[in-house]
Tab-separated table of C-alpha atoms in Angstrom:
chain	number	residue	atom	x	y	z
A	1321	MET	CA	-6.263	2.206	-0.225
A	1322	PRO	CA	-6.975	4.047	3.306
A	1323	THR	CA	-4.239	3.927	5.459
A	1324	PHE	CA	-5.153	3.204	9.337
A	1325	THR	CA	-4.666	1.277	12.321
A	1326	LEU	CA	-7.278	-0.942	13.590
A	1327	PRO	CA	-7.442	-1.039	17.611
A	1328	ALA	CA	-8.120	-4.423	18.964
A	1329	ALA	CA	-11.410	-2.914	20.716
A	1330	LEU	CA	-12.793	-2.705	17.226
A	1331	GLU	CA	-12.355	-6.295	16.275
A	1332	ALA	CA	-16.154	-8.038	16.884
A	1333	GLY	CA	-15.412	-11.053	18.463
A	1334	GLU	CA	-18.902	-12.392	18.823
A	1335	PRO	CA	-22.017	-12.133	17.104
A	1336	PRO	CA	-24.312	-9.387	17.481
A	1337	GLU	CA	-26.935	-11.682	19.197
A	1338	ALA	CA	-24.363	-12.385	21.944
A	1339	ARG	CA	-24.057	-8.527	22.398
A	1340	GLY	CA	-27.987	-8.209	22.741
A	1341	LEU	CA	-28.492	-7.072	19.242
A	1342	ALA	CA	-30.575	-8.404	16.577
A	1343	ARG	CA	-28.984	-9.684	13.551
A	1344	ASP	CA	-30.407	-6.348	11.615
A	1345	ALA	CA	-29.464	-4.134	14.497
A	1346	VAL	CA	-25.809	-3.670	13.708
A	1347	ARG	CA	-24.885	-0.288	12.575
A	1348	LEU	CA	-24.814	0.773	9.038
A	1349	MET	CA	-22.431	3.620	7.721
A	1350	VAL	CA	-24.062	4.830	4.336
A	1351	SER	CA	-21.666	6.975	1.945
A	1352	HIS	CA	-22.137	8.519	-1.501
A	1353	TYR	CA	-18.912	8.387	-3.442
A	1354	GLY	CA	-20.266	10.970	-5.730
A	1355	ASP	CA	-20.039	13.831	-3.047
A	1356	ASP	CA	-18.344	12.532	-0.243
A	1357	ARG	CA	-21.634	12.447	2.108
A	1358	ILE	CA	-21.560	10.063	5.121
A	1359	ARG	CA	-24.415	9.086	7.161
A	1360	HIS	CA	-25.080	6.649	10.182
A	1361	ALA	CA	-27.839	4.424	10.676
A	1362	THR	CA	-28.649	0.868	11.743
A	1363	PHE	CA	-29.094	-1.918	9.186
A	1364	ARG	CA	-32.850	-2.105	9.479
A	1365	ASP	CA	-33.116	1.146	8.072
A	1366	LEU	CA	-31.603	-0.272	4.714
A	1367	PRO	CA	-35.017	0.361	2.997
A	1368	CYS	CA	-34.487	3.995	3.347
A	1369	TYR	CA	-31.450	4.034	1.405
A	1370	LEU	CA	-32.632	1.954	-1.428
A	1371	ARG	CA	-35.461	2.599	-3.804
A	1372	ALA	CA	-37.670	0.959	-6.360
A	1373	GLY	CA	-36.027	-0.519	-9.532
A	1374	ASP	CA	-32.610	-0.960	-7.707
A	1375	VAL	CA	-31.173	-4.641	-8.075
A	1376	LEU	CA	-29.678	-6.177	-5.014
A	1377	VAL	CA	-27.153	-8.681	-5.966
A	1378	ILE	CA	-26.701	-11.500	-3.341
A	1379	ASN	CA	-24.452	-14.585	-2.947
A	1380	THR	CA	-26.416	-17.303	-1.671
A	1381	SER	CA	-23.740	-19.706	-0.661
A	1382	GLY	CA	-23.847	-21.144	2.625
A	1383	THR	CA	-21.026	-21.567	5.003
A	1384	LEU	CA	-19.346	-25.090	5.763
A	1385	PRO	CA	-17.807	-26.061	9.082
A	1386	ALA	CA	-14.711	-26.388	7.268
A	1387	ALA	CA	-12.107	-26.643	9.912
A	1388	LEU	CA	-11.084	-30.037	10.838
A	1389	PRO	CA	-9.052	-31.520	13.478
A	1390	ALA	CA	-5.782	-33.221	11.891
A	1391	THR	CA	-3.042	-35.243	13.095
A	1392	ARG	CA	0.340	-35.719	11.475
A	1393	ALA	CA	1.850	-39.319	11.636
A	1394	ASP	CA	4.153	-38.333	14.429
A	1395	GLY	CA	1.154	-37.452	16.364
A	1396	THR	CA	1.247	-33.686	16.062
A	1397	SER	CA	-2.086	-32.114	16.526
A	1398	LEU	CA	-3.022	-29.637	13.767
A	1399	ARG	CA	-6.067	-28.149	12.131
A	1400	LEU	CA	-7.265	-28.604	8.471
A	1401	HIS	CA	-9.057	-25.672	6.721
A	1402	LEU	CA	-10.851	-26.362	3.734
A	1403	SER	CA	-10.668	-23.726	1.061
A	1404	THR	CA	-12.023	-24.248	-2.294
A	1405	ARG	CA	-13.377	-27.412	-4.300
A	1406	LEU	CA	-11.219	-27.678	-7.443
A	1407	PRO	CA	-11.562	-29.799	-10.595
A	1408	ALA	CA	-11.370	-33.528	-10.365
A	1409	ASP	CA	-12.119	-33.944	-6.810
A	1410	LEU	CA	-9.160	-32.044	-5.680
A	1411	TRP	CA	-9.267	-29.185	-3.133
A	1412	SER	CA	-7.098	-26.250	-2.057
A	1413	VAL	CA	-6.456	-26.634	1.890
A	1414	GLU	CA	-4.735	-24.808	4.485
A	1415	VAL	CA	-2.898	-26.533	7.447
A	1416	ARG	CA	-2.704	-24.768	10.546
A	1417	ARG	CA	-1.526	-25.495	13.901
A	1418	PRO	CA	-2.954	-24.618	17.600
A	1419	ASP	CA	-2.248	-21.451	18.873
A	1420	GLY	CA	-3.719	-20.284	22.059
A	1421	THR	CA	-7.672	-20.276	21.375
A	1422	ALA	CA	-7.206	-19.987	17.666
A	1423	THR	CA	-4.686	-21.304	15.075
A	1424	ALA	CA	-1.794	-19.998	13.159
A	1425	PRO	CA	-0.194	-21.076	9.948
A	1426	PHE	CA	1.718	-24.362	9.663
A	1427	TYR	CA	4.463	-24.226	7.089
A	1428	ALA	CA	6.459	-27.640	7.991
A	1429	ALA	CA	3.789	-29.811	5.894
A	1430	GLU	CA	5.457	-31.968	3.111
A	1431	GLY	CA	4.146	-32.741	-0.286
A	1432	GLY	CA	2.938	-36.429	-0.309
A	1433	GLU	CA	2.276	-36.409	3.266
A	1434	ALA	CA	-1.087	-37.842	4.730
A	1435	LEU	CA	-2.884	-36.430	7.677
A	1436	ALA	CA	-5.319	-38.423	9.836
A	1437	LEU	CA	-8.866	-36.880	10.105
A	1438	PRO	CA	-11.675	-38.138	12.551
A	1439	ALA	CA	-13.576	-41.361	12.076
A	1440	GLY	CA	-11.084	-42.736	9.634
A	1441	GLY	CA	-10.842	-39.793	7.264
A	1442	ARG	CA	-7.743	-38.392	5.911
A	1443	VAL	CA	-6.300	-35.769	3.743
A	1444	VAL	CA	-3.099	-36.153	1.192
A	1445	LEU	CA	-1.104	-33.214	0.462
A	1446	HIS	CA	-0.061	-33.406	-3.220
A	1447	THR	CA	1.718	-29.990	-4.379
A	1448	PRO	CA	1.771	-26.290	-3.053
A	1449	TYR	CA	-1.263	-24.432	-4.242
A	1450	ASN	CA	0.292	-21.583	-6.569
A	1451	SER	CA	3.266	-21.557	-4.154
A	1452	GLY	CA	5.195	-18.717	-5.703
A	1453	GLN	CA	2.350	-16.257	-5.205
A	1454	ARG	CA	1.199	-18.198	-1.812
A	1455	GLY	CA	4.441	-18.166	0.126
A	1456	GLY	CA	5.575	-14.705	-0.720
A	1457	GLY	CA	8.524	-16.018	-2.249
A	1458	ASN	CA	10.010	-17.180	1.216
A	1459	GLY	CA	9.374	-20.665	0.174
A	1460	ARG	CA	6.832	-21.263	2.867
A	1461	VAL	CA	3.676	-23.121	1.844
A	1462	ARG	CA	0.362	-22.193	3.157
A	1463	LEU	CA	-2.256	-23.630	0.798
A	1464	TRP	CA	-1.782	-27.385	-0.803
A	1465	VAL	CA	-3.331	-28.792	-3.429
A	1466	ALA	CA	-5.129	-32.237	-1.615
A	1467	THR	CA	-7.201	-35.110	-1.912
A	1468	LEU	CA	-9.941	-35.846	0.873
A	1469	HIS	CA	-10.857	-39.484	1.599
A	1470	LEU	CA	-13.945	-39.447	3.863
A	1471	PRO	CA	-16.071	-42.127	5.126
A	1472	LEU	CA	-18.967	-39.874	4.442
A	1473	PRO	CA	-20.311	-37.372	1.870
A	1474	LEU	CA	-18.740	-34.128	2.511
A	1475	VAL	CA	-21.353	-32.182	3.893
A	1476	ASP	CA	-22.589	-35.004	6.102
A	1477	TYR	CA	-18.939	-35.408	7.204
A	1478	LEU	CA	-18.324	-31.851	7.904
A	1479	GLN	CA	-21.774	-31.621	9.932
A	1480	ALA	CA	-20.396	-34.528	12.158
A	1481	HIS	CA	-16.919	-33.477	12.708
A	1482	GLY	CA	-16.118	-29.975	11.392
A	1483	GLN	CA	-16.434	-26.430	12.909
A	1484	PRO	CA	-16.600	-22.978	11.236
A	1485	ILE	CA	-13.161	-21.685	10.452
A	1486	ARG	CA	-12.465	-18.857	12.871
A	1487	TYR	CA	-9.201	-16.459	13.707
A	1488	GLY	CA	-7.647	-15.178	16.721
A	1489	TYR	CA	-10.160	-12.378	17.332
A	1490	VAL	CA	-12.993	-14.931	17.964
A	1491	ALA	CA	-12.229	-16.312	21.300
A	1492	ARG	CA	-14.559	-19.339	21.180
A	1493	PRO	CA	-16.463	-21.384	18.974
A	1494	TRP	CA	-19.935	-20.336	17.879
A	1495	PRO	CA	-22.838	-22.417	16.142
A	1496	LEU	CA	-22.569	-23.015	12.654
A	1497	ARG	CA	-26.027	-20.919	12.081
A	1498	ASP	CA	-24.248	-17.740	13.408
A	1499	TYR	CA	-21.942	-18.118	10.319
A	1500	GLN	CA	-24.855	-18.383	7.832
A	1501	THR	CA	-27.142	-15.618	5.967
A	1502	VAL	CA	-31.158	-16.359	5.875
A	1503	TYR	CA	-31.004	-16.883	1.970
A	1504	VAL	CA	-28.586	-19.469	1.560
A	1505	THR	CA	-29.536	-22.089	-1.119
A	1506	GLU	CA	-26.427	-23.863	-1.334
A	1507	MET	CA	-23.542	-24.942	0.996
A	1508	GLY	CA	-20.178	-24.503	-0.139
A	1509	SER	CA	-18.054	-21.599	1.367
A	1510	ALA	CA	-15.170	-21.910	3.488
A	1511	GLU	CA	-15.955	-18.916	5.161
A	1512	MET	CA	-19.100	-16.763	5.613
A	1513	PRO	CA	-20.072	-14.272	2.794
A	1514	SER	CA	-20.617	-11.976	5.706
A	1515	ALA	CA	-22.046	-8.838	4.069
A	1516	GLY	CA	-25.307	-10.710	3.954
A	1517	ARG	CA	-25.427	-11.621	7.659
A	1518	ALA	CA	-27.537	-8.763	8.849
A	1519	PHE	CA	-30.640	-9.461	6.664
A	1520	THR	CA	-33.547	-10.844	8.197
A	1521	PRO	CA	-36.782	-12.293	6.325
A	1522	ALA	CA	-38.826	-9.478	7.512
A	1523	LEU	CA	-36.266	-6.857	5.871
A	1524	LEU	CA	-36.064	-8.796	2.555
A	1525	THR	CA	-39.782	-8.586	2.358
A	1526	ARG	CA	-39.852	-4.808	3.017
A	1527	LEU	CA	-37.131	-4.407	0.091
A	1528	LEU	CA	-39.525	-6.557	-2.211
A	1529	ALA	CA	-42.559	-4.585	-1.104
A	1530	GLN	CA	-40.880	-1.304	-2.089
A	1531	GLY	CA	-39.842	-2.678	-5.235
A	1532	VAL	CA	-36.253	-3.409	-4.928
A	1533	GLN	CA	-35.358	-6.539	-7.253
A	1534	VAL	CA	-32.985	-9.186	-5.642
A	1535	ALA	CA	-30.827	-11.214	-7.982
A	1536	PRO	CA	-29.212	-14.365	-6.599
A	1537	LEU	CA	-25.819	-15.711	-7.713
A	1538	ILE	CA	-23.107	-18.254	-6.174
A	1539	LEU	CA	-19.571	-17.624	-5.284
A	1540	HIS	CA	-18.142	-20.318	-2.653
A	1541	THR	CA	-15.479	-18.450	-0.810
A	1542	GLY	CA	-12.313	-19.768	0.246
A	1543	VAL	CA	-10.229	-19.137	3.397
A	1544	ALA	CA	-9.107	-15.549	4.016
A	1545	SER	CA	-5.603	-14.355	3.900
A	1546	LEU	CA	-5.526	-12.480	7.348
A	1547	GLU	CA	-1.915	-13.099	8.040
A	1548	ASP	CA	0.075	-12.330	4.964
A	1549	HIS	CA	-2.572	-9.891	2.957
A	1550	GLU	CA	-2.465	-12.356	-0.111
A	1551	PRO	CA	-4.141	-11.564	-3.243
A	1552	PRO	CA	-7.316	-13.440	-3.978
A	1553	TYR	CA	-7.093	-16.956	-5.670
A	1554	GLU	CA	-9.462	-19.099	-7.643
A	1555	GLU	CA	-13.092	-19.641	-6.232
A	1556	TYR	CA	-16.168	-21.208	-7.933
A	1557	TYR	CA	-18.581	-19.078	-9.089
A	1558	ARG	CA	-22.376	-19.545	-10.940
A	1559	VAL	CA	-24.195	-16.566	-12.247
A	1560	PRO	CA	-27.429	-17.530	-13.485
A	1561	ALA	CA	-29.072	-16.202	-16.665
A	1562	PRO	CA	-32.194	-14.357	-14.865
A	1563	THR	CA	-29.580	-12.436	-12.518
A	1564	ALA	CA	-27.492	-11.713	-15.846
A	1565	GLN	CA	-30.771	-10.288	-17.363
A	1566	LEU	CA	-31.749	-8.306	-14.340
A	1567	VAL	CA	-28.563	-6.508	-14.122
A	1568	ASN	CA	-28.243	-5.844	-17.923
A	1569	GLN	CA	-31.968	-4.272	-17.742
A	1570	ALA	CA	-31.150	-2.132	-14.766
A	1571	ARG	CA	-28.122	-0.806	-16.210
A	1572	VAL	CA	-29.845	-0.175	-19.599
A	1573	ASP	CA	-32.688	1.829	-17.589
A	1574	ARG	CA	-29.846	3.613	-15.509
A	1575	ARG	CA	-31.074	1.859	-12.127
A	1576	ARG	CA	-28.457	1.244	-9.553
A	1577	VAL	CA	-26.985	-2.146	-9.350
A	1578	VAL	CA	-25.844	-2.847	-5.533
A	1579	ALA	CA	-23.791	-5.939	-4.626
A	1580	VAL	CA	-24.095	-7.442	-1.331
A	1581	GLY	CA	-20.301	-8.292	-0.481
A	1582	THR	CA	-17.174	-8.279	-2.582
A	1583	THR	CA	-17.787	-11.938	-3.466
A	1584	ALA	CA	-20.778	-11.038	-5.263
A	1585	VAL	CA	-18.814	-8.035	-7.253
A	1586	ARG	CA	-15.923	-10.728	-8.126
A	1587	ALA	CA	-18.654	-13.255	-9.491
A	1588	LEU	CA	-20.429	-10.550	-11.430
A	1589	GLU	CA	-17.255	-8.875	-12.884
A	1590	THR	CA	-15.952	-12.308	-13.898
A	1591	VAL	CA	-18.977	-12.554	-16.288
A	1592	THR	CA	-19.106	-8.797	-17.481
A	1593	ASP	CA	-17.506	-8.107	-20.689
A	1594	ALA	CA	-15.415	-4.784	-21.681
A	1595	ALA	CA	-18.706	-3.453	-22.834
A	1596	GLY	CA	-20.279	-3.861	-19.369
A	1597	VAL	CA	-22.627	-6.346	-20.532
A	1598	VAL	CA	-23.290	-9.451	-17.966
A	1599	HIS	CA	-23.378	-12.936	-19.272
A	1600	ALA	CA	-24.658	-15.961	-17.458
A	1601	GLY	CA	-21.710	-18.366	-16.521
A	1602	HIS	CA	-20.037	-20.435	-14.021
A	1603	GLY	CA	-16.454	-21.932	-13.299
A	1604	TRP	CA	-13.634	-20.786	-11.179
A	1605	THR	CA	-12.657	-17.114	-11.338
A	1606	ASP	CA	-9.108	-15.702	-10.964
A	1607	VAL	CA	-10.302	-12.192	-11.556
A	1608	ILE	CA	-8.689	-9.576	-9.148
A	1609	ILE	CA	-10.434	-6.173	-8.934
A	1610	THR	CA	-8.088	-3.074	-8.949
A	1611	PRO	CA	-8.353	0.573	-9.369
A	1612	GLN	CA	-6.463	-0.071	-12.725
A	1613	ARG	CA	-8.921	-2.552	-13.937
A	1614	GLY	CA	-12.003	-0.945	-12.740
A	1615	VAL	CA	-15.638	-2.182	-11.742
A	1616	ARG	CA	-18.111	-2.423	-14.691
A	1617	ALA	CA	-21.136	-4.231	-13.297
A	1618	VAL	CA	-22.183	-2.438	-10.030
A	1619	ASP	CA	-22.989	1.028	-8.751
A	1620	GLY	CA	-23.101	0.512	-5.225
A	1621	LEU	CA	-21.685	-2.190	-2.578
A	1622	LEU	CA	-22.918	-3.301	0.785
A	1623	THR	CA	-19.703	-4.704	2.540
A	1624	GLY	CA	-18.270	-4.938	5.952
A	1625	LEU	CA	-15.245	-3.135	7.161
A	1626	HIS	CA	-11.949	-4.649	6.165
A	1627	GLU	CA	-8.503	-4.429	7.624
A	1628	PRO	CA	-5.735	-2.410	6.657
A	1629	GLN	CA	-3.847	-3.681	3.569
A	1630	ALA	CA	-6.588	-6.259	3.053
A	1631	THR	CA	-6.726	-6.983	-0.667
A	1632	HIS	CA	-10.495	-6.442	-0.862
A	1633	LEU	CA	-9.672	-2.503	-0.167
A	1634	ALA	CA	-8.642	-2.394	-3.956
A	1635	LEU	CA	-12.125	-3.484	-4.827
A	1636	LEU	CA	-13.533	-0.734	-2.869
A	1637	THR	CA	-11.044	1.929	-4.102
A	1638	ALA	CA	-11.781	0.582	-7.578
A	1639	LEU	CA	-15.602	1.232	-6.911
A	1640	ALA	CA	-15.631	4.502	-4.784
A	1641	GLY	CA	-11.998	6.207	-5.085
A	1642	ALA	CA	-9.278	6.437	-2.416
A	1643	ARG	CA	-10.041	9.765	-1.182
A	1644	HIS	CA	-13.615	8.808	-0.386
A	1645	LEU	CA	-12.377	5.386	1.009
A	1646	GLN	CA	-10.104	7.297	3.484
A	1647	LEU	CA	-12.807	9.319	4.568
A	1648	THR	CA	-15.360	6.760	5.136
A	1649	TYR	CA	-12.561	4.588	7.249
A	1650	GLU	CA	-11.619	7.618	9.228
A	1651	ALA	CA	-15.407	8.143	10.144
A	1652	ALA	CA	-15.859	4.528	10.969
A	1653	LEU	CA	-13.125	4.642	13.404
A	1654	ALA	CA	-14.372	7.830	14.941
A	1655	GLN	CA	-17.927	6.415	15.443
A	1656	ARG	CA	-16.343	3.119	16.667
A	1657	TYR	CA	-17.565	0.823	14.101
A	1658	LEU	CA	-16.896	-2.882	14.606
A	1659	TRP	CA	-14.915	-4.826	12.049
A	1660	HIS	CA	-14.996	-8.504	10.867
A	1661	GLU	CA	-18.041	-11.000	10.037
A	1662	PHE	CA	-19.754	-10.072	13.198
A	1663	GLY	CA	-19.224	-6.534	12.940
A	1664	ASP	CA	-21.004	-3.574	11.326
A	1665	LEU	CA	-21.553	-2.696	7.588
A	1666	HIS	CA	-20.672	-0.074	5.001
A	1667	LEU	CA	-23.162	0.891	2.334
A	1668	MET	CA	-21.546	2.646	-0.557
A	1669	LEU	CA	-23.645	4.192	-3.188
A	1670	PRO	CA	-22.915	6.637	-6.235
């Protein structure tokens, strides 16, 4: 994985629109891992780098306003971040505490504890969620298995009382619309599948007109792991049969399959067998993509820029190789690209 230091000045703390840019006017670094070519463009130039027959795999999951104010029995003010809906109406959740303009992990919560939520709601914490892995072996529990008791259906309740999850580099709240892609079909992500944020209806129309095929799937993202660089955990996915068929036919025809975001790669790789055949499927995936495992389903990836030591970098390394990834991140730093969900984008192609 690449080694680098991310200057605070390159952390995008507001949507591009707040910086005077259109959605599709963020910067785009295009790199070819076959020969290490690197080019710099604007995202609206994307059609110049894709061609007829390419399959673009998009994650159409929408972002929930998944951060809620919560209160302990002793009156301590906290924040509850919903992460992943689990079977049997359970959730994995993260309890956080106020920390300046943002929040930080709160490790003093206890199993069996109930936290009060707005309008008479409450959450009951049951057991640590995979605590041996989540706490890094230090006994600290960050994610809990919990039950929500809400006076309204989930989406209605969150629309009334929740906010989008944000971290310290985003100093103020932004409306939920700033955390949505234009092609959302189903709400369910704790955090935005941000690689697709820069698409506009006009840009998608241009791509379709030039013969690029768009294949949708769902992966509802959980909370990020910015503090401890934890490995990915289970997330719900659904890959429909038409998407599997489009990807399989493209691979038979030796056409490129380009995933929009690491979430799309994770969903596809979950349903791809050892022979490289993609199958329709749904459920909760625990697949972790590493260079040792490799990537079977995609040739290219459109993604944001990831923090040092982020687990997503292992996936990028599996696709493009460590040397190429190091070169591209050095170029992004030299050209002062912006990181995170409101930042610039990187298209990796063969």
